[in-house]
Amino acid sequence: MIAGVSKAVFSTLATSGVLKRLASRYGMRRPQSFARRFVAGETLAEAMAAAESLERQGLTVTIDHLGESLTASETALAATREYIDTIRVAAAAGISRNLSVKLTQIGLDVDRATATDHLRRILEAAVESDFFVRIDMEGSAYTAHTLDIFENLWGIGYRNVGVVIQSCLRRSADDVRRLNELGARVRLVKGAYREPKDVAFQVKEEVDARFVELMRVLVSQGVYPALATHDPAMIAATQQHATSQGIDKSRFEFQMLFGIRRDLQASLAAEGHPVRVYLPFGREWFPYFMRRLGERPANVGFVLKSLLREEAQP
């Protein structure tokens, strides 16, 4: 219940214009500023530098150009072009060819046709550079639209694309079965959005139990699934299931967020597990940052101390 309250509070704070202006003023001002714990930077160059550093440590990355809920065709088109530029720059830099995309950033709030067309342009650029594109899952109001768009593009032959499923949603077991039947690659997460009771499980223990159930189906029957979690219990459950079923470590990967549990990322990689870091960057970092705080309220003290230090410095 406490976790649910925290998520609700931070979901509300994420929409605060005052906090966003304050964060924009201080959040990325210095190399050690508080937001850089979770966000690689505001520019693509900063993201590339962070990616290269992670890959020297034996990790891989998926690049995420932050932004969401764009309602104007012009800004959605601009975001699409930025994704395509990201693909080209990352390919030239020789880093992991893996990209995460939010459909509301490329026009889903304009209309489905716009988002579909823009995603297709991104996938075409990704094919040229041998990139894999993961469609991020947003709030439950977008779940059906996201999966429909994914299946439409899958149906016309795009295979360099995967999608995300949230274990908190009551519908997810059916979605996982459908995606496994297609042969699609799935990233499994618990879910970072505040959702109504009729749509999502509200108690952590239920969300965790569903995560384990879906993980077992994906690891046993899926195509190179990604288990996105920092929870040692979920990681241990995955390792135990894979061992008991004789499933090699190379058949799935763990994914974690930039700046969170770096020790765990390193230890899993040292054990021979593929580990991919979700690497976000961009000027629209504040809503993402607030969702991360909602997931780990212990980080709030760290952020408040950082803000006070920034305010005190000229």
mmCIF file of C-alpha atoms in Angstrom:
data_model
loop_
_atom_site.group_PDB
_atom_site.id
_atom_site.type_symbol
_atom_site.label_atom_id
_atom_site.label_comp_id
_atom_site.label_asym_id
_atom_site.label_seq_id
_atom_site.Cartn_x
_atom_site.Cartn_y
_atom_site.Cartn_z
ATOM 1 C CA MET A 1 0.000 0.000 0.000
ATOM 2 C CA ILE A 2 2.840 2.412 0.840
ATOM 3 C CA ALA A 3 4.414 1.775 -2.554
ATOM 4 C CA GLY A 4 1.075 2.456 -4.216
ATOM 5 C CA VAL A 5 0.692 5.751 -2.370
ATOM 6 C CA SER A 6 4.232 6.771 -3.334
ATOM 7 C CA LYS A 7 3.583 5.972 -6.970
ATOM 8 C CA ALA A 8 0.380 8.028 -6.916
ATOM 9 C CA VAL A 9 2.103 10.995 -5.265
ATOM 10 C CA PHE A 10 4.996 11.038 -7.688
ATOM 11 C CA SER A 11 2.709 10.565 -10.681
ATOM 12 C CA THR A 12 0.964 13.764 -9.600
ATOM 13 C CA LEU A 13 4.231 15.620 -8.969
ATOM 14 C CA ALA A 14 5.445 14.637 -12.436
ATOM 15 C CA THR A 15 2.834 16.977 -13.929
ATOM 16 C CA SER A 16 3.810 19.972 -11.776
ATOM 17 C CA GLY A 17 4.938 22.904 -13.880
ATOM 18 C CA VAL A 18 6.633 24.591 -10.898
ATOM 19 C CA LEU A 19 8.688 21.512 -10.049
ATOM 20 C CA LYS A 20 9.558 20.968 -13.684
ATOM 21 C CA ARG A 21 10.877 24.539 -13.995
ATOM 22 C CA LEU A 22 12.906 24.145 -10.785
ATOM 23 C CA ALA A 23 14.276 20.797 -11.942
ATOM 24 C CA SER A 24 15.094 22.167 -15.380
ATOM 25 C CA ARG A 25 17.048 24.966 -13.739
ATOM 26 C CA TYR A 26 19.106 22.746 -11.441
ATOM 27 C CA GLY A 27 18.714 19.131 -12.528
ATOM 28 C CA MET A 28 21.464 18.936 -15.159
ATOM 29 C CA ARG A 29 23.471 22.018 -14.314
ATOM 30 C CA ARG A 30 26.563 20.237 -13.023
ATOM 31 C CA PRO A 31 28.120 16.832 -13.776
ATOM 32 C CA GLN A 32 27.192 15.642 -10.269
ATOM 33 C CA SER A 33 23.684 17.133 -10.250
ATOM 34 C CA PHE A 34 20.906 14.947 -8.856
ATOM 35 C CA ALA A 35 19.116 14.067 -12.109
ATOM 36 C CA ARG A 36 22.275 12.663 -13.668
ATOM 37 C CA ARG A 37 21.976 9.728 -11.311
ATOM 38 C CA PHE A 38 19.111 8.457 -13.496
ATOM 39 C CA VAL A 39 19.455 10.376 -16.787
ATOM 40 C CA ALA A 40 22.557 10.280 -19.006
ATOM 41 C CA GLY A 41 22.195 13.935 -19.980
ATOM 42 C CA GLU A 42 20.188 16.256 -22.176
ATOM 43 C CA THR A 43 22.092 15.735 -25.426
ATOM 44 C CA LEU A 44 22.747 12.800 -27.729
ATOM 45 C CA ALA A 45 26.490 13.345 -27.310
ATOM 46 C CA GLU A 46 26.141 12.855 -23.553
ATOM 47 C CA ALA A 47 24.123 9.691 -24.127
ATOM 48 C CA MET A 48 26.776 8.302 -26.471
ATOM 49 C CA ALA A 49 29.497 8.979 -23.909
ATOM 50 C CA ALA A 50 27.499 7.200 -21.196
ATOM 51 C CA ALA A 51 26.792 4.273 -23.534
ATOM 52 C CA GLU A 52 30.453 3.852 -24.392
ATOM 53 C CA SER A 53 31.344 3.875 -20.692
ATOM 54 C CA LEU A 54 28.760 1.172 -19.911
ATOM 55 C CA GLU A 55 29.896 -1.017 -22.774
ATOM 56 C CA ARG A 56 33.494 -0.860 -21.560
ATOM 57 C CA GLN A 57 32.117 -2.467 -18.378
ATOM 58 C CA GLY A 58 30.704 -5.422 -20.310
ATOM 59 C CA LEU A 59 27.121 -4.153 -20.435
ATOM 60 C CA THR A 60 24.892 -3.341 -23.405
ATOM 61 C CA VAL A 61 22.395 -0.498 -23.700
ATOM 62 C CA THR A 62 19.025 0.463 -25.088
ATOM 63 C CA ILE A 63 18.827 4.173 -25.867
ATOM 64 C CA ASP A 64 15.737 6.136 -24.883
ATOM 65 C CA HIS A 65 15.196 9.694 -26.109
ATOM 66 C CA LEU A 66 12.923 10.999 -23.376
ATOM 67 C CA GLY A 67 9.576 12.591 -24.141
ATOM 68 C CA GLU A 68 5.917 11.612 -24.170
ATOM 69 C CA SER A 69 2.343 12.833 -24.579
ATOM 70 C CA LEU A 70 3.020 15.075 -27.571
ATOM 71 C CA THR A 71 -0.246 16.310 -29.060
ATOM 72 C CA ALA A 72 0.940 18.335 -32.067
ATOM 73 C CA SER A 73 1.795 16.758 -35.402
ATOM 74 C CA GLU A 74 4.841 18.997 -35.822
ATOM 75 C CA THR A 75 6.443 18.031 -32.519
ATOM 76 C CA ALA A 76 5.693 14.327 -33.095
ATOM 77 C CA LEU A 77 7.392 14.545 -36.478
ATOM 78 C CA ALA A 78 10.376 16.325 -34.923
ATOM 79 C CA ALA A 79 10.659 13.570 -32.300
ATOM 80 C CA THR A 80 10.556 10.931 -35.044
ATOM 81 C CA ARG A 81 13.422 12.640 -36.846
ATOM 82 C CA GLU A 82 15.375 12.767 -33.584
ATOM 83 C CA TYR A 83 14.905 9.011 -33.119
ATOM 84 C CA ILE A 84 16.195 8.431 -36.651
ATOM 85 C CA ASP A 85 19.197 10.679 -35.956
ATOM 86 C CA THR A 86 19.842 8.704 -32.772
ATOM 87 C CA ILE A 87 19.929 5.461 -34.770
ATOM 88 C CA ARG A 88 22.444 6.890 -37.232
ATOM 89 C CA VAL A 89 24.716 8.411 -34.600
ATOM 90 C CA ALA A 90 24.663 5.296 -32.414
ATOM 91 C CA ALA A 91 25.409 3.061 -35.400
ATOM 92 C CA ALA A 92 28.356 5.263 -36.362
ATOM 93 C CA ALA A 93 29.635 5.147 -32.768
ATOM 94 C CA GLY A 94 29.525 1.356 -32.792
ATOM 95 C CA ILE A 95 27.476 0.946 -29.614
ATOM 96 C CA SER A 96 24.604 -1.495 -28.964
ATOM 97 C CA ARG A 97 22.031 -1.233 -31.740
ATOM 98 C CA ASN A 98 18.994 -1.094 -29.544
ATOM 99 C CA LEU A 99 16.433 1.706 -29.217
ATOM 100 C CA SER A 100 13.364 2.288 -27.010
ATOM 101 C CA VAL A 101 10.445 4.327 -28.381
ATOM 102 C CA LYS A 102 7.294 5.755 -26.783
ATOM 103 C CA LEU A 103 4.331 5.971 -29.135
ATOM 104 C CA THR A 104 2.895 9.079 -27.465
ATOM 105 C CA GLN A 105 6.146 10.823 -28.341
ATOM 106 C CA ILE A 106 5.669 10.128 -32.045
ATOM 107 C CA GLY A 107 1.993 10.976 -32.384
ATOM 108 C CA LEU A 108 -0.307 8.457 -30.685
ATOM 109 C CA ASP A 109 -2.128 11.331 -28.968
ATOM 110 C CA VAL A 110 -2.590 12.911 -32.401
ATOM 111 C CA ASP A 111 -4.043 9.733 -33.936
ATOM 112 C CA ARG A 112 -3.066 6.102 -34.462
ATOM 113 C CA ALA A 113 -2.293 6.595 -38.134
ATOM 114 C CA THR A 114 0.303 9.258 -37.330
ATOM 115 C CA ALA A 115 2.018 7.106 -34.708
ATOM 116 C CA THR A 116 1.985 4.075 -36.997
ATOM 117 C CA ASP A 117 3.474 6.012 -39.903
ATOM 118 C CA HIS A 118 6.181 7.541 -37.730
ATOM 119 C CA LEU A 119 7.045 4.202 -36.147
ATOM 120 C CA ARG A 120 7.330 2.665 -39.588
ATOM 121 C CA ARG A 121 9.816 5.372 -40.598
ATOM 122 C CA ILE A 122 11.869 4.619 -37.485
ATOM 123 C CA LEU A 123 11.798 0.879 -38.204
ATOM 124 C CA GLU A 124 12.936 1.477 -41.784
ATOM 125 C CA ALA A 125 15.922 3.474 -40.527
ATOM 126 C CA ALA A 126 16.557 0.748 -37.954
ATOM 127 C CA VAL A 127 16.590 -1.958 -40.632
ATOM 128 C CA GLU A 128 19.234 -0.023 -42.571
ATOM 129 C CA SER A 129 21.473 0.128 -39.490
ATOM 130 C CA ASP A 130 20.608 -3.326 -38.097
ATOM 131 C CA PHE A 131 18.891 -1.822 -35.046
ATOM 132 C CA PHE A 132 16.311 -3.457 -32.794
ATOM 133 C CA VAL A 133 13.463 -1.169 -31.673
ATOM 134 C CA ARG A 134 11.502 -1.771 -28.484
ATOM 135 C CA ILE A 135 8.106 -0.086 -28.149
ATOM 136 C CA ASP A 136 7.790 1.087 -24.555
ATOM 137 C CA MET A 137 4.498 0.450 -22.788
ATOM 138 C CA GLU A 138 2.878 3.523 -21.273
ATOM 139 C CA GLY A 139 -0.235 3.851 -19.083
ATOM 140 C CA SER A 140 -3.045 1.307 -19.477
ATOM 141 C CA ALA A 141 -5.108 3.713 -21.605
ATOM 142 C CA TYR A 142 -2.522 3.070 -24.345
ATOM 143 C CA THR A 143 -2.020 -0.677 -23.932
ATOM 144 C CA ALA A 144 -4.489 -1.905 -26.544
ATOM 145 C CA HIS A 145 -3.448 0.765 -29.068
ATOM 146 C CA THR A 146 0.233 -0.029 -28.555
ATOM 147 C CA LEU A 147 -0.237 -3.761 -29.065
ATOM 148 C CA ASP A 148 -2.476 -3.206 -32.093
ATOM 149 C CA ILE A 149 0.115 -0.977 -33.758
ATOM 150 C CA PHE A 150 2.843 -3.478 -32.952
ATOM 151 C CA GLU A 151 0.851 -6.379 -34.411
ATOM 152 C CA ASN A 152 -0.052 -4.400 -37.545
ATOM 153 C CA LEU A 153 3.596 -3.697 -38.305
ATOM 154 C CA TRP A 154 4.618 -7.225 -37.357
ATOM 155 C CA GLY A 155 1.961 -8.486 -39.747
ATOM 156 C CA ILE A 156 3.469 -6.646 -42.707
ATOM 157 C CA GLY A 157 6.896 -8.079 -42.082
ATOM 158 C CA TYR A 158 8.802 -5.961 -39.572
ATOM 159 C CA ARG A 159 10.806 -8.271 -37.309
ATOM 160 C CA ASN A 160 13.234 -5.758 -35.813
ATOM 161 C CA VAL A 161 10.656 -4.653 -33.254
ATOM 162 C CA GLY A 162 9.505 -5.826 -29.828
ATOM 163 C CA VAL A 163 7.206 -4.590 -27.104
ATOM 164 C CA VAL A 164 6.869 -4.268 -23.317
ATOM 165 C CA ILE A 165 4.395 -6.011 -21.008
ATOM 166 C CA GLN A 166 3.615 -4.866 -17.449
ATOM 167 C CA SER A 167 2.997 -7.568 -14.848
ATOM 168 C CA CYS A 168 0.748 -5.243 -12.847
ATOM 169 C CA LEU A 169 -1.955 -5.283 -15.543
ATOM 170 C CA ARG A 170 -4.647 -7.932 -15.260
ATOM 171 C CA ARG A 171 -4.670 -8.525 -19.024
ATOM 172 C CA SER A 172 -0.961 -9.293 -19.322
ATOM 173 C CA ALA A 173 -1.114 -13.114 -19.199
ATOM 174 C CA ASP A 174 -3.262 -13.149 -22.337
ATOM 175 C CA ASP A 175 -0.992 -10.605 -24.018
ATOM 176 C CA VAL A 176 2.125 -12.673 -23.276
ATOM 177 C CA ARG A 177 0.533 -15.795 -24.743
ATOM 178 C CA ARG A 178 -0.400 -13.902 -27.895
ATOM 179 C CA LEU A 179 3.056 -12.377 -28.295
ATOM 180 C CA ASN A 180 4.754 -15.736 -27.761
ATOM 181 C CA GLU A 181 2.556 -17.229 -30.487
ATOM 182 C CA LEU A 182 3.741 -14.496 -32.843
ATOM 183 C CA GLY A 183 7.378 -15.102 -31.934
ATOM 184 C CA ALA A 184 7.820 -11.532 -30.727
ATOM 185 C CA ARG A 185 10.444 -10.350 -28.282
ATOM 186 C CA VAL A 186 8.988 -9.120 -24.981
ATOM 187 C CA ARG A 187 10.437 -6.994 -22.213
ATOM 188 C CA LEU A 188 8.701 -7.771 -18.918
ATOM 189 C CA VAL A 189 8.428 -5.006 -16.306
ATOM 190 C CA LYS A 190 6.351 -4.578 -13.175
ATOM 191 C CA GLY A 191 4.877 -1.228 -14.277
ATOM 192 C CA ALA A 192 5.552 2.359 -13.211
ATOM 193 C CA TYR A 193 2.158 3.992 -13.823
ATOM 194 C CA ARG A 194 -0.700 4.637 -11.429
ATOM 195 C CA GLU A 195 -3.582 2.395 -12.567
ATOM 196 C CA PRO A 196 -7.194 1.763 -11.424
ATOM 197 C CA LYS A 197 -8.062 -1.377 -9.459
ATOM 198 C CA ASP A 198 -10.153 -2.929 -12.204
ATOM 199 C CA VAL A 199 -7.208 -2.724 -14.606
ATOM 200 C CA ALA A 200 -4.186 -3.474 -12.425
ATOM 201 C CA PHE A 201 -3.167 -5.293 -9.283
ATOM 202 C CA GLN A 202 -2.585 -2.841 -6.448
ATOM 203 C CA VAL A 203 -0.608 -4.927 -3.954
ATOM 204 C CA LYS A 204 3.123 -5.469 -4.449
ATOM 205 C CA GLU A 205 2.925 -9.156 -3.617
ATOM 206 C CA GLU A 206 0.367 -9.690 -6.379
ATOM 207 C CA VAL A 207 2.404 -7.747 -8.918
ATOM 208 C CA ASP A 208 5.502 -9.759 -7.959
ATOM 209 C CA ALA A 209 3.639 -13.057 -8.217
ATOM 210 C CA ARG A 210 2.387 -12.159 -11.707
ATOM 211 C CA PHE A 211 5.897 -11.114 -12.712
ATOM 212 C CA VAL A 212 7.218 -14.550 -11.751
ATOM 213 C CA GLU A 213 4.374 -16.327 -13.573
ATOM 214 C CA LEU A 214 4.908 -14.331 -16.761
ATOM 215 C CA MET A 215 8.699 -14.649 -16.488
ATOM 216 C CA ARG A 216 8.425 -18.438 -16.460
ATOM 217 C CA VAL A 217 6.249 -18.440 -19.565
ATOM 218 C CA LEU A 218 8.574 -16.055 -21.390
ATOM 219 C CA VAL A 219 11.832 -17.763 -20.434
ATOM 220 C CA SER A 220 10.463 -21.217 -21.296
ATOM 221 C CA GLN A 221 8.472 -20.341 -24.415
ATOM 222 C CA GLY A 222 9.417 -16.839 -25.554
ATOM 223 C CA VAL A 223 11.971 -15.462 -27.995
ATOM 224 C CA TYR A 224 14.924 -13.910 -26.154
ATOM 225 C CA PRO A 225 12.826 -12.201 -23.464
ATOM 226 C CA ALA A 226 14.121 -9.296 -21.394
ATOM 227 C CA LEU A 227 13.426 -9.356 -17.662
ATOM 228 C CA ALA A 228 13.538 -5.745 -16.535
ATOM 229 C CA THR A 229 13.860 -5.605 -12.757
ATOM 230 C CA HIS A 230 16.184 -4.538 -9.953
ATOM 231 C CA ASP A 231 14.407 -6.799 -7.462
ATOM 232 C CA PRO A 232 16.820 -9.499 -6.211
ATOM 233 C CA ALA A 233 13.876 -11.827 -5.544
ATOM 234 C CA MET A 234 12.690 -11.564 -9.161
ATOM 235 C CA ILE A 235 16.228 -12.067 -10.447
ATOM 236 C CA ALA A 236 16.748 -15.117 -8.224
ATOM 237 C CA ALA A 237 13.411 -16.572 -9.356
ATOM 238 C CA THR A 238 14.476 -16.138 -12.987
ATOM 239 C CA GLN A 239 17.833 -17.801 -12.397
ATOM 240 C CA GLN A 240 16.227 -20.688 -10.507
ATOM 241 C CA HIS A 241 13.652 -21.281 -13.236
ATOM 242 C CA ALA A 242 16.244 -21.197 -16.012
ATOM 243 C CA THR A 243 18.500 -23.619 -14.133
ATOM 244 C CA SER A 244 15.663 -26.023 -13.331
ATOM 245 C CA GLN A 245 14.578 -26.090 -16.975
ATOM 246 C CA GLY A 246 18.083 -26.342 -18.409
ATOM 247 C CA ILE A 247 17.747 -22.979 -20.155
ATOM 248 C CA ASP A 248 21.044 -21.334 -21.024
ATOM 249 C CA LYS A 249 21.804 -17.791 -19.842
ATOM 250 C CA SER A 250 22.200 -16.696 -23.458
ATOM 251 C CA ARG A 251 18.483 -17.245 -24.163
ATOM 252 C CA PHE A 252 17.294 -14.249 -22.122
ATOM 253 C CA GLU A 253 18.662 -11.015 -20.699
ATOM 254 C CA PHE A 254 18.246 -8.879 -17.637
ATOM 255 C CA GLN A 255 17.555 -5.174 -18.092
ATOM 256 C CA MET A 256 18.030 -2.414 -15.553
ATOM 257 C CA LEU A 257 17.717 1.342 -15.454
ATOM 258 C CA PHE A 258 20.661 3.657 -15.792
ATOM 259 C CA GLY A 259 22.000 4.630 -12.368
ATOM 260 C CA ILE A 260 20.086 2.032 -10.355
ATOM 261 C CA ARG A 261 21.786 -0.987 -8.765
ATOM 262 C CA ARG A 262 25.007 -0.609 -10.685
ATOM 263 C CA ASP A 263 26.544 -3.182 -8.350
ATOM 264 C CA LEU A 264 23.906 -5.716 -9.344
ATOM 265 C CA GLN A 265 24.357 -4.942 -13.038
ATOM 266 C CA ALA A 266 28.077 -5.622 -12.726
ATOM 267 C CA SER A 267 27.695 -8.823 -10.700
ATOM 268 C CA LEU A 268 25.162 -10.344 -13.110
ATOM 269 C CA ALA A 269 27.375 -9.521 -16.078
ATOM 270 C CA ALA A 270 30.330 -11.100 -14.271
ATOM 271 C CA GLU A 271 28.262 -14.281 -13.846
ATOM 272 C CA GLY A 272 27.776 -14.442 -17.612
ATOM 273 C CA HIS A 273 24.258 -13.039 -17.839
ATOM 274 C CA PRO A 274 23.540 -10.625 -20.690
ATOM 275 C CA VAL A 275 22.681 -7.297 -18.994
ATOM 276 C CA ARG A 276 21.259 -4.326 -20.871
ATOM 277 C CA VAL A 277 20.983 -0.841 -19.347
ATOM 278 C CA TYR A 278 18.015 1.365 -20.240
ATOM 279 C CA LEU A 279 19.813 4.625 -21.054
ATOM 280 C CA PRO A 280 17.553 7.714 -21.085
ATOM 281 C CA PHE A 281 18.551 11.173 -22.264
ATOM 282 C CA GLY A 282 16.897 14.394 -23.397
ATOM 283 C CA ARG A 283 15.508 17.679 -22.185
ATOM 284 C CA GLU A 284 12.104 16.205 -21.290
ATOM 285 C CA TRP A 285 13.539 14.117 -18.471
ATOM 286 C CA PHE A 286 11.432 15.325 -15.526
ATOM 287 C CA PRO A 287 8.373 12.977 -15.783
ATOM 288 C CA TYR A 288 10.669 9.969 -16.217
ATOM 289 C CA PHE A 289 12.735 11.075 -13.242
ATOM 290 C CA MET A 290 9.680 11.432 -11.010
ATOM 291 C CA ARG A 291 8.453 7.938 -11.898
ATOM 292 C CA ARG A 292 11.838 6.578 -10.843
ATOM 293 C CA LEU A 293 11.471 8.321 -7.484
ATOM 294 C CA GLY A 294 7.991 6.841 -7.118
ATOM 295 C CA GLU A 295 9.442 3.368 -7.562
ATOM 296 C CA ARG A 296 12.258 3.980 -5.050
ATOM 297 C CA PRO A 297 11.144 6.562 -2.443
ATOM 298 C CA ALA A 298 14.457 6.104 -0.616
ATOM 299 C CA ASN A 299 15.990 8.229 -3.363
ATOM 300 C CA VAL A 300 13.941 11.257 -2.290
ATOM 301 C CA GLY A 301 16.352 12.198 0.499
ATOM 302 C CA PHE A 302 19.259 12.076 -1.929
ATOM 303 C CA VAL A 303 17.437 14.385 -4.337
ATOM 304 C CA LEU A 304 16.349 16.891 -1.686
ATOM 305 C CA LYS A 305 19.909 17.190 -0.372
ATOM 306 C CA SER A 306 21.161 17.724 -3.925
ATOM 307 C CA LEU A 307 18.586 20.446 -4.555
ATOM 308 C CA LEU A 308 19.582 22.258 -1.356
ATOM 309 C CA ARG A 309 23.249 22.125 -2.350
ATOM 310 C CA GLU A 310 22.427 23.480 -5.812
ATOM 311 C CA GLU A 311 20.336 26.327 -4.347
ATOM 312 C CA ALA A 312 23.178 27.291 -2.035
ATOM 313 C CA GLN A 313 25.742 27.502 -4.823
ATOM 314 C CA PRO A 314 26.047 30.543 -7.123
#
